[in-house]
Amino acid sequence: MRHKVTLLPGEGIGPEVSAATKRILEAAGVQIDWEEIDPRASGTAEKGQLLNTAAIESVKRNGVALKGPMATAVAGGAPSVNVALRKTLDLYANLRPVKNLPGVKSRFDNVDVVLVRENTEDLYSGLEHEVVPGVVESLKIITERASTRIAKFAFEYAKRSGRKKIHAIHKANIMKLSDGLFLKSIRAVAEKFPEIEYKELIVDNACMQMVLKPEQYDMLLLPNLYGDVMSDLAAGLVGGLGVVPSGNIGDQAAMFEAVHGTAPDIAGKGLANPTALLMSSIMMLDHLGERSAARRIESALEKVYKEAKHTTQDVGGKATTAEFTDALIAALPQH
Ligand code: NAI
């Protein structure tokens, strides 16, 4: 079957890892017509606008996108294109599976956890203002609607993928109203899934437990900010952001992206590791129903990492992006 997918190659190393991923998917025999487009509005054509309208329309039309990283200015400057895309397309569920990859050195070898992060509200609502000089306010928005739909997403995902246990992560002991509503909404959903064990943990304790005994976690369900922090923490347990994928999923569209940034220090040097975007594209293939190609790419990826002859510098190897990509294509099982 042929698929139409929007490709947002991104900035920095984005175009390099996107090109590598495209080559591998093609070599695996997946038939994709890519609609390649820059999600950032060009200054003159769409003055004052952050997102390229044509890119949004393309994702809405195709329902699926693969996205490379986009740069965001720190403290001031334009808001994040990444956050704007998720909001505009209402991609409310951020799905981040974190699992050891054979051959990648890490402190633990038994991590297999899926984090589900609410993607649209909390402190990411962008509602900040100066009250008086020297005092600023940043609003944390939690709604019953968004908390309930992310809970439904997580429990349905658990059921579908054979996961057994969900921990909701919160700080409702301090933020009694906001995190309290998050928990209350989840509890109502959890009751409808008696086959999934449901537990709650305060975020600081959850972080400590994560670096002590990550194997105790099966799935975590988190509001936006804790989800952002804990998913990078979890990635660190298996070798870092270069080896973990992510999906941003909504009812109308899904966008799969690497969680690392644009890596300006190595951009354009042919050194970037495409693994994270490739793993995200494997999630995308599963979403598209291309399970056989997804498993073949997964098996080639494991082989390349087990052999450890053609891995990139960020994971202790010496290979360039092109050498890694060639090795992966050579390792693809025949179909
Ligand atoms: P970063 O992830 O770009 O880089 C951190 C370190 O990891 C650097 O040493 C980099 O070389 C390395 N690295 C990252 N990805 C790699 C890969 N695929 N292969 C090899 N090495 C890799 O994080 P940083 O420096 O904080 O952010 C740079 C820019 O990226 C910022 O403008 C930030 O806003 C943006 N960013 C975008 C994201 C997205 O589009 N989803 C996510 C995170 C950051």
CSV table of C-alpha atoms and ligand atoms in Angstrom, one decimal:
chain,number,residue,atom,x,y,z
A,1,MET,CA,0.0,0.0,0.0
A,2,ARG,CA,1.2,3.5,-0.8
A,3,HIS,CA,1.1,6.2,1.9
A,4,LYS,CA,1.2,10.0,1.8
A,5,VAL,CA,3.2,11.4,4.6
A,6,THR,CA,4.2,15.0,5.4
A,7,LEU,CA,8.0,15.3,6.1
A,8,LEU,CA,9.0,18.3,8.2
A,9,PRO,CA,12.8,17.8,7.9
A,10,GLY,CA,13.6,20.4,10.6
A,11,GLU,CA,16.7,22.5,11.2
A,12,GLY,CA,20.4,21.8,12.2
A,13,ILE,CA,20.9,18.1,11.9
A,14,GLY,CA,17.2,17.6,11.0
A,15,PRO,CA,17.7,17.4,7.2
A,16,GLU,CA,20.6,14.9,7.7
A,17,VAL,CA,18.7,12.5,9.9
A,18,SER,CA,15.5,12.9,7.8
A,19,ALA,CA,17.4,12.0,4.6
A,20,ALA,CA,19.0,8.9,6.3
A,21,THR,CA,15.6,7.8,7.6
A,22,LYS,CA,13.9,8.2,4.2
A,23,ARG,CA,16.7,6.1,2.6
A,24,ILE,CA,16.2,3.3,5.1
A,25,LEU,CA,12.4,3.3,4.8
A,26,GLU,CA,12.7,3.2,1.0
A,27,ALA,CA,15.2,0.3,1.2
A,28,ALA,CA,12.8,-1.6,3.5
A,29,GLY,CA,10.3,-1.4,0.6
A,30,VAL,CA,7.8,1.0,2.3
A,31,GLN,CA,6.0,3.0,-0.4
A,32,ILE,CA,5.7,6.5,0.8
A,33,ASP,CA,5.0,9.7,-1.2
A,34,TRP,CA,6.6,12.3,1.0
A,35,GLU,CA,5.3,15.9,1.0
A,36,GLU,CA,8.4,17.8,2.2
A,37,ILE,CA,7.8,21.2,3.7
A,38,ASP,CA,9.2,23.7,6.2
A,39,PRO,CA,6.8,24.2,9.2
A,40,ARG,CA,8.2,27.6,10.0
A,41,ALA,CA,6.4,30.5,8.3
A,42,SER,CA,8.7,32.5,6.1
A,43,GLY,CA,9.1,36.0,7.4
A,44,THR,CA,7.8,37.9,4.4
A,45,ALA,CA,5.0,35.7,3.1
A,46,GLU,CA,3.2,35.2,6.5
A,47,LYS,CA,4.2,38.2,8.5
A,48,GLY,CA,3.8,37.8,12.3
A,49,GLN,CA,2.8,34.2,11.9
A,50,LEU,CA,4.9,31.4,13.4
A,51,LEU,CA,3.7,28.4,11.4
A,52,ASN,CA,3.6,27.8,7.7
A,53,THR,CA,-0.1,27.3,6.9
A,54,ALA,CA,0.7,25.0,4.0
A,55,ALA,CA,2.6,22.7,6.4
A,56,ILE,CA,-0.4,22.5,8.7
A,57,GLU,CA,-2.7,21.8,5.8
A,58,SER,CA,-0.4,19.1,4.6
A,59,VAL,CA,-0.4,17.3,8.0
A,60,LYS,CA,-4.2,17.6,8.3
A,61,ARG,CA,-4.7,16.3,4.8
A,62,ASN,CA,-2.3,13.3,5.2
A,63,GLY,CA,-3.0,12.6,8.8
A,64,VAL,CA,0.6,11.6,9.4
A,65,ALA,CA,3.9,13.5,9.6
A,66,LEU,CA,7.5,12.7,10.4
A,67,LYS,CA,9.3,15.7,11.9
A,68,GLY,CA,13.0,16.6,12.5
A,69,PRO,CA,14.0,19.1,15.3
A,70,MET,CA,13.3,22.8,15.1
A,71,ALA,CA,15.3,25.4,17.0
A,72,THR,CA,13.8,27.6,19.7
A,73,ALA,CA,15.2,30.8,21.2
A,74,VAL,CA,15.8,30.7,25.0
A,75,ALA,CA,14.3,33.5,27.2
A,76,GLY,CA,12.7,35.8,24.7
A,77,GLY,CA,12.4,35.5,20.9
A,78,ALA,CA,9.7,33.7,19.0
A,79,PRO,CA,7.7,31.0,20.7
A,80,SER,CA,8.5,27.3,20.0
A,81,VAL,CA,7.5,26.0,16.5
A,82,ASN,CA,7.4,22.5,18.1
A,83,VAL,CA,4.9,23.5,20.8
A,84,ALA,CA,2.9,25.5,18.2
A,85,LEU,CA,2.6,22.5,15.9
A,86,ARG,CA,1.4,20.2,18.7
A,87,LYS,CA,-1.2,22.8,19.8
A,88,THR,CA,-2.4,23.8,16.3
A,89,LEU,CA,-2.9,20.1,15.3
A,90,ASP,CA,-4.3,19.3,18.8
A,91,LEU,CA,-1.8,16.4,19.2
A,92,TYR,CA,-2.7,15.9,22.8
A,93,ALA,CA,-0.8,12.7,23.5
A,94,ASN,CA,3.0,12.6,23.6
A,95,LEU,CA,4.0,8.9,23.6
A,96,ARG,CA,7.6,8.1,24.5
A,97,PRO,CA,8.6,4.5,24.7
A,98,VAL,CA,12.0,4.1,26.4
A,99,LYS,CA,13.8,0.8,26.1
A,100,ASN,CA,17.4,-0.4,26.1
A,101,LEU,CA,19.0,-0.8,22.7
A,102,PRO,CA,21.5,-3.7,22.7
A,103,GLY,CA,25.1,-2.5,22.6
A,104,VAL,CA,24.3,1.0,23.8
A,105,LYS,CA,26.1,1.6,27.1
A,106,SER,CA,23.9,2.7,29.9
A,107,ARG,CA,23.6,2.4,33.7
A,108,PHE,CA,20.7,-0.1,33.4
A,109,ASP,CA,19.9,-2.9,31.0
A,110,ASN,CA,16.3,-3.6,32.1
A,111,VAL,CA,14.4,-0.5,31.2
A,112,ASP,CA,11.1,-0.9,29.3
A,113,VAL,CA,8.7,1.9,30.1
A,114,VAL,CA,6.2,3.9,28.1
A,115,LEU,CA,5.6,7.6,29.1
A,116,VAL,CA,2.4,9.2,28.1
A,117,ARG,CA,2.6,13.0,28.5
A,118,GLU,CA,-0.3,15.4,28.2
A,119,ASN,CA,0.8,17.7,25.4
A,120,THR,CA,-1.5,20.7,25.3
A,121,GLU,CA,-1.8,22.5,28.6
A,122,ASP,CA,-0.2,22.8,32.1
A,123,LEU,CA,2.6,25.4,32.2
A,124,TYR,CA,3.0,25.2,28.4
A,125,SER,CA,-0.1,27.2,27.8
A,126,GLY,CA,2.2,30.2,27.1
A,127,LEU,CA,0.2,32.4,29.4
A,128,GLU,CA,2.9,34.5,31.1
A,129,HIS,CA,2.8,38.2,32.0
A,130,GLU,CA,4.6,40.8,34.1
A,131,VAL,CA,2.3,41.8,37.0
A,132,VAL,CA,4.5,44.7,38.1
A,133,PRO,CA,8.2,45.2,37.4
A,134,GLY,CA,10.1,42.4,39.1
A,135,VAL,CA,7.1,40.1,39.4
A,136,VAL,CA,5.9,37.8,36.6
A,137,GLU,CA,3.1,35.2,36.6
A,138,SER,CA,3.0,32.0,34.5
A,139,LEU,CA,-0.3,30.2,34.5
A,140,LYS,CA,-0.6,26.5,34.9
A,141,ILE,CA,-3.8,25.4,33.2
A,142,ILE,CA,-5.3,21.9,33.9
A,143,THR,CA,-8.7,21.0,32.6
A,144,GLU,CA,-10.9,18.0,33.2
A,145,ARG,CA,-11.4,17.5,29.5
A,146,ALA,CA,-7.7,17.3,28.6
A,147,SER,CA,-6.9,15.2,31.7
A,148,THR,CA,-9.7,12.8,30.9
A,149,ARG,CA,-8.8,12.4,27.2
A,150,ILE,CA,-5.1,11.8,28.0
A,151,ALA,CA,-6.1,9.2,30.6
A,152,LYS,CA,-8.3,7.4,28.1
A,153,PHE,CA,-5.5,7.5,25.6
A,154,ALA,CA,-3.1,5.9,28.1
A,155,PHE,CA,-5.4,3.2,29.4
A,156,GLU,CA,-6.5,2.3,25.8
A,157,TYR,CA,-2.8,2.2,24.7
A,158,ALA,CA,-2.0,-0.1,27.8
A,159,LYS,CA,-4.8,-2.5,26.9
A,160,ARG,CA,-3.9,-2.6,23.2
A,161,SER,CA,-0.2,-3.1,23.8
A,162,GLY,CA,-0.4,-5.6,26.7
A,163,ARG,CA,1.0,-3.2,29.3
A,164,LYS,CA,-0.2,-4.1,32.9
A,165,LYS,CA,0.4,-1.1,35.1
A,166,ILE,CA,0.1,2.7,35.0
A,167,HIS,CA,1.6,5.2,37.5
A,168,ALA,CA,0.0,8.7,37.4
A,169,ILE,CA,2.7,11.3,38.3
A,170,HIS,CA,1.6,14.5,40.2
A,171,LYS,CA,2.4,17.1,42.8
A,172,ALA,CA,-1.2,17.3,44.2
A,173,ASN,CA,0.1,17.5,47.7
A,174,ILE,CA,1.2,21.1,46.9
A,175,MET,CA,-0.9,22.0,43.8
A,176,LYS,CA,-4.0,20.7,45.3
A,177,LEU,CA,-6.4,22.2,42.7
A,178,SER,CA,-4.6,21.8,39.4
A,179,ASP,CA,-2.8,18.4,39.9
A,180,GLY,CA,-5.7,17.4,42.1
A,181,LEU,CA,-8.0,17.8,39.1
A,182,PHE,CA,-5.5,15.9,36.9
A,183,LEU,CA,-5.6,12.9,39.4
A,184,LYS,CA,-9.4,13.0,39.9
A,185,SER,CA,-10.0,12.9,36.1
A,186,ILE,CA,-7.6,9.9,35.8
A,187,ARG,CA,-9.1,8.0,38.6
A,188,ALA,CA,-12.5,8.2,36.9
A,189,VAL,CA,-11.0,6.6,33.8
A,190,ALA,CA,-8.9,4.1,35.7
A,191,GLU,CA,-12.1,2.6,37.2
A,192,LYS,CA,-13.2,1.5,33.8
A,193,PHE,CA,-10.0,-0.5,33.2
A,194,PRO,CA,-9.9,-2.8,36.2
A,195,GLU,CA,-7.4,-5.1,34.3
A,196,ILE,CA,-4.8,-2.4,34.4
A,197,GLU,CA,-3.1,-1.8,37.8
A,198,TYR,CA,-3.3,1.9,38.7
A,199,LYS,CA,-1.0,3.7,41.1
A,200,GLU,CA,-0.1,7.3,41.9
A,201,LEU,CA,3.3,8.8,42.8
A,202,ILE,CA,4.5,12.3,43.7
A,203,VAL,CA,6.9,13.5,41.0
A,204,ASP,CA,10.0,14.0,43.1
A,205,ASN,CA,9.7,10.5,44.5
A,206,ALA,CA,8.9,9.2,41.1
A,207,CYS,CA,12.2,10.7,39.7
A,208,MET,CA,14.2,9.1,42.5
A,209,GLN,CA,12.6,5.7,42.0
A,210,MET,CA,13.3,6.1,38.3
A,211,VAL,CA,17.0,6.3,38.8
A,212,LEU,CA,17.1,3.6,41.5
A,213,LYS,CA,14.8,0.9,40.1
A,214,PRO,CA,13.5,1.8,36.6
A,215,GLU,CA,12.3,-1.8,36.1
A,216,GLN,CA,9.4,-1.2,38.4
A,217,TYR,CA,7.7,1.1,35.9
A,218,ASP,CA,5.6,-0.2,33.0
A,219,MET,CA,3.7,3.0,32.0
A,220,LEU,CA,3.8,6.6,33.4
A,221,LEU,CA,1.0,9.1,32.8
A,222,LEU,CA,2.0,12.7,33.3
A,223,PRO,CA,0.9,16.3,32.9
A,224,ASN,CA,3.0,18.3,30.4
A,225,LEU,CA,5.9,19.7,32.5
A,226,TYR,CA,6.6,16.6,34.6
A,227,GLY,CA,6.3,14.6,31.4
A,228,ASP,CA,8.8,16.7,29.6
A,229,VAL,CA,11.4,16.3,32.5
A,230,MET,CA,10.8,12.7,33.3
A,231,SER,CA,10.9,11.5,29.7
A,232,ASP,CA,14.3,13.0,29.2
A,233,LEU,CA,15.4,11.5,32.5
A,234,ALA,CA,14.1,8.1,31.3
A,235,ALA,CA,16.0,8.6,28.0
A,236,GLY,CA,19.2,9.2,30.0
A,237,LEU,CA,18.8,5.7,31.6
A,238,VAL,CA,19.1,4.0,28.2
A,239,GLY,CA,21.8,6.1,26.5
A,240,GLY,CA,20.2,9.5,25.9
A,241,LEU,CA,18.1,11.4,23.5
A,242,GLY,CA,19.9,10.0,20.4
A,243,VAL,CA,18.3,6.5,20.9
A,244,VAL,CA,14.7,7.2,21.9
A,245,PRO,CA,11.6,7.9,19.7
A,246,SER,CA,8.4,9.8,20.2
A,247,GLY,CA,5.0,10.2,18.8
A,248,ASN,CA,2.6,13.2,19.1
A,249,ILE,CA,-0.9,11.8,18.6
A,250,GLY,CA,-4.3,13.4,18.2
A,251,ASP,CA,-7.7,12.4,17.0
A,252,GLN,CA,-7.1,13.8,13.5
A,253,ALA,CA,-3.4,13.5,13.0
A,254,ALA,CA,-0.2,12.0,14.3
A,255,MET,CA,3.3,13.4,14.2
A,256,PHE,CA,6.4,11.3,14.9
A,257,GLU,CA,9.6,13.0,15.9
A,258,ALA,CA,13.0,12.5,17.5
A,259,VAL,CA,13.1,14.1,21.0
A,260,HIS,CA,16.6,15.5,20.6
A,261,GLY,CA,17.2,19.0,19.3
A,262,THR,CA,18.9,20.5,16.3
A,263,ALA,CA,22.5,19.7,17.6
A,264,PRO,CA,24.0,22.9,16.2
A,265,ASP,CA,27.5,21.7,17.4
A,266,ILE,CA,27.6,18.9,14.8
A,267,ALA,CA,25.1,20.1,12.2
A,268,GLY,CA,26.3,19.8,8.6
A,269,LYS,CA,29.3,17.6,9.5
A,270,GLY,CA,27.7,14.3,8.6
A,271,LEU,CA,28.1,13.0,12.2
A,272,ALA,CA,24.4,13.0,13.4
A,273,ASN,CA,22.9,9.8,14.6
A,274,PRO,CA,19.6,9.1,12.8
A,275,THR,CA,18.6,6.4,15.3
A,276,ALA,CA,16.0,8.5,17.2
A,277,LEU,CA,14.2,9.7,14.0
A,278,LEU,CA,14.4,6.2,12.6
A,279,MET,CA,12.9,4.7,15.8
A,280,SER,CA,10.2,7.4,15.5
A,281,SER,CA,9.6,6.3,11.9
A,282,ILE,CA,9.2,2.7,13.2
A,283,MET,CA,6.4,4.0,15.5
A,284,MET,CA,5.0,5.7,12.4
A,285,LEU,CA,5.0,2.5,10.4
A,286,ASP,CA,3.1,0.7,13.1
A,287,HIS,CA,0.6,3.5,13.1
A,288,LEU,CA,0.3,3.1,9.3
A,289,GLY,CA,-0.2,-0.6,9.7
A,290,GLU,CA,3.2,-1.4,8.0
A,291,ARG,CA,4.1,-3.8,10.8
A,292,SER,CA,6.3,-6.2,8.8
A,293,ALA,CA,8.5,-3.3,7.5
A,294,ALA,CA,8.6,-1.9,11.1
A,295,ARG,CA,9.9,-5.2,12.5
A,296,ARG,CA,12.5,-5.6,9.7
A,297,ILE,CA,13.9,-2.2,10.4
A,298,GLU,CA,13.9,-2.8,14.1
A,299,SER,CA,15.8,-6.1,13.6
A,300,ALA,CA,18.4,-4.3,11.4
A,301,LEU,CA,18.8,-1.6,14.0
A,302,GLU,CA,19.4,-4.1,16.7
A,303,LYS,CA,21.9,-6.0,14.5
A,304,VAL,CA,23.9,-2.8,13.8
A,305,TYR,CA,24.0,-1.9,17.5
A,306,LYS,CA,24.9,-5.4,18.6
A,307,GLU,CA,27.8,-5.6,16.1
A,308,ALA,CA,28.8,-2.0,17.2
A,309,LYS,CA,31.0,-1.6,14.1
A,310,HIS,CA,29.1,1.2,12.4
A,311,THR,CA,27.6,3.2,15.2
A,312,THR,CA,28.0,7.0,15.5
A,313,GLN,CA,30.2,9.1,17.8
A,314,ASP,CA,27.5,10.1,20.3
A,315,VAL,CA,27.1,6.4,21.3
A,316,GLY,CA,30.8,5.7,21.4
A,317,GLY,CA,31.3,4.6,17.7
A,318,LYS,CA,33.2,6.1,14.8
A,319,ALA,CA,30.8,6.0,11.9
A,320,THR,CA,29.4,8.9,10.0
A,321,THR,CA,25.7,9.3,9.3
A,322,ALA,CA,26.1,7.8,5.8
A,323,GLU,CA,28.2,4.8,7.1
A,324,PHE,CA,25.6,4.0,9.8
A,325,THR,CA,22.8,4.3,7.2
A,326,ASP,CA,24.6,2.0,4.7
A,327,ALA,CA,25.2,-0.6,7.4
A,328,LEU,CA,21.6,-0.5,8.5
A,329,ILE,CA,20.3,-1.0,4.9
A,330,ALA,CA,22.8,-3.9,4.5
A,331,ALA,CA,21.4,-5.5,7.7
A,332,LEU,CA,17.8,-5.4,6.6
A,333,PRO,CA,16.3,-8.9,6.5
A,334,GLN,CA,15.0,-9.8,3.0
A,335,HIS,CA,11.2,-9.9,2.6
B,1,NAI,P1,20.3,19.0,21.4
B,1,NAI,O1,19.5,17.8,21.5
B,1,NAI,O2,20.2,19.6,20.0
B,1,NAI,O3,21.9,18.7,21.7
B,1,NAI,C1,22.4,18.2,22.9
B,1,NAI,C2,23.7,17.4,22.6
B,1,NAI,O4,23.3,16.1,22.1
B,1,NAI,C3,24.6,18.1,21.7
B,1,NAI,O5,25.9,17.8,22.0
B,1,NAI,C4,24.3,17.4,20.3
B,1,NAI,O6,25.4,17.3,19.5
B,1,NAI,C5,23.9,16.0,20.8
B,1,NAI,N1,22.9,15.3,19.9
B,1,NAI,C6,21.6,15.6,19.8
B,1,NAI,N2,21.0,14.9,18.9
B,1,NAI,C7,22.0,14.1,18.3
B,1,NAI,C8,22.0,13.2,17.3
B,1,NAI,N3,20.9,12.8,16.6
B,1,NAI,N4,23.2,12.6,16.9
B,1,NAI,C9,24.3,12.9,17.6
B,1,NAI,N5,24.3,13.8,18.6
B,1,NAI,C10,23.2,14.4,19.0
B,1,NAI,O7,19.9,20.0,22.5
B,1,NAI,P2,20.2,21.6,22.7
B,1,NAI,O8,21.6,21.9,22.3
B,1,NAI,O9,19.7,21.9,24.0
B,1,NAI,O10,19.2,22.3,21.7
B,1,NAI,C11,19.5,22.8,20.4
B,1,NAI,C12,18.3,23.4,19.7
B,1,NAI,O11,17.3,22.4,19.5
B,1,NAI,C13,17.6,24.5,20.5
B,1,NAI,O12,17.2,25.5,19.7
B,1,NAI,C14,16.4,23.7,21.1
B,1,NAI,O13,15.3,24.6,21.3
B,1,NAI,C15,16.1,22.8,20.0
B,1,NAI,N6,15.3,21.6,20.4
B,1,NAI,C16,14.3,21.2,19.6
B,1,NAI,C17,13.6,20.0,19.9
B,1,NAI,C18,12.5,19.5,18.9
B,1,NAI,O14,12.5,20.0,17.8
B,1,NAI,N7,11.7,18.6,19.3
B,1,NAI,C19,13.8,19.3,21.1
B,1,NAI,C20,14.9,19.8,21.9
B,1,NAI,C21,15.6,20.9,21.5
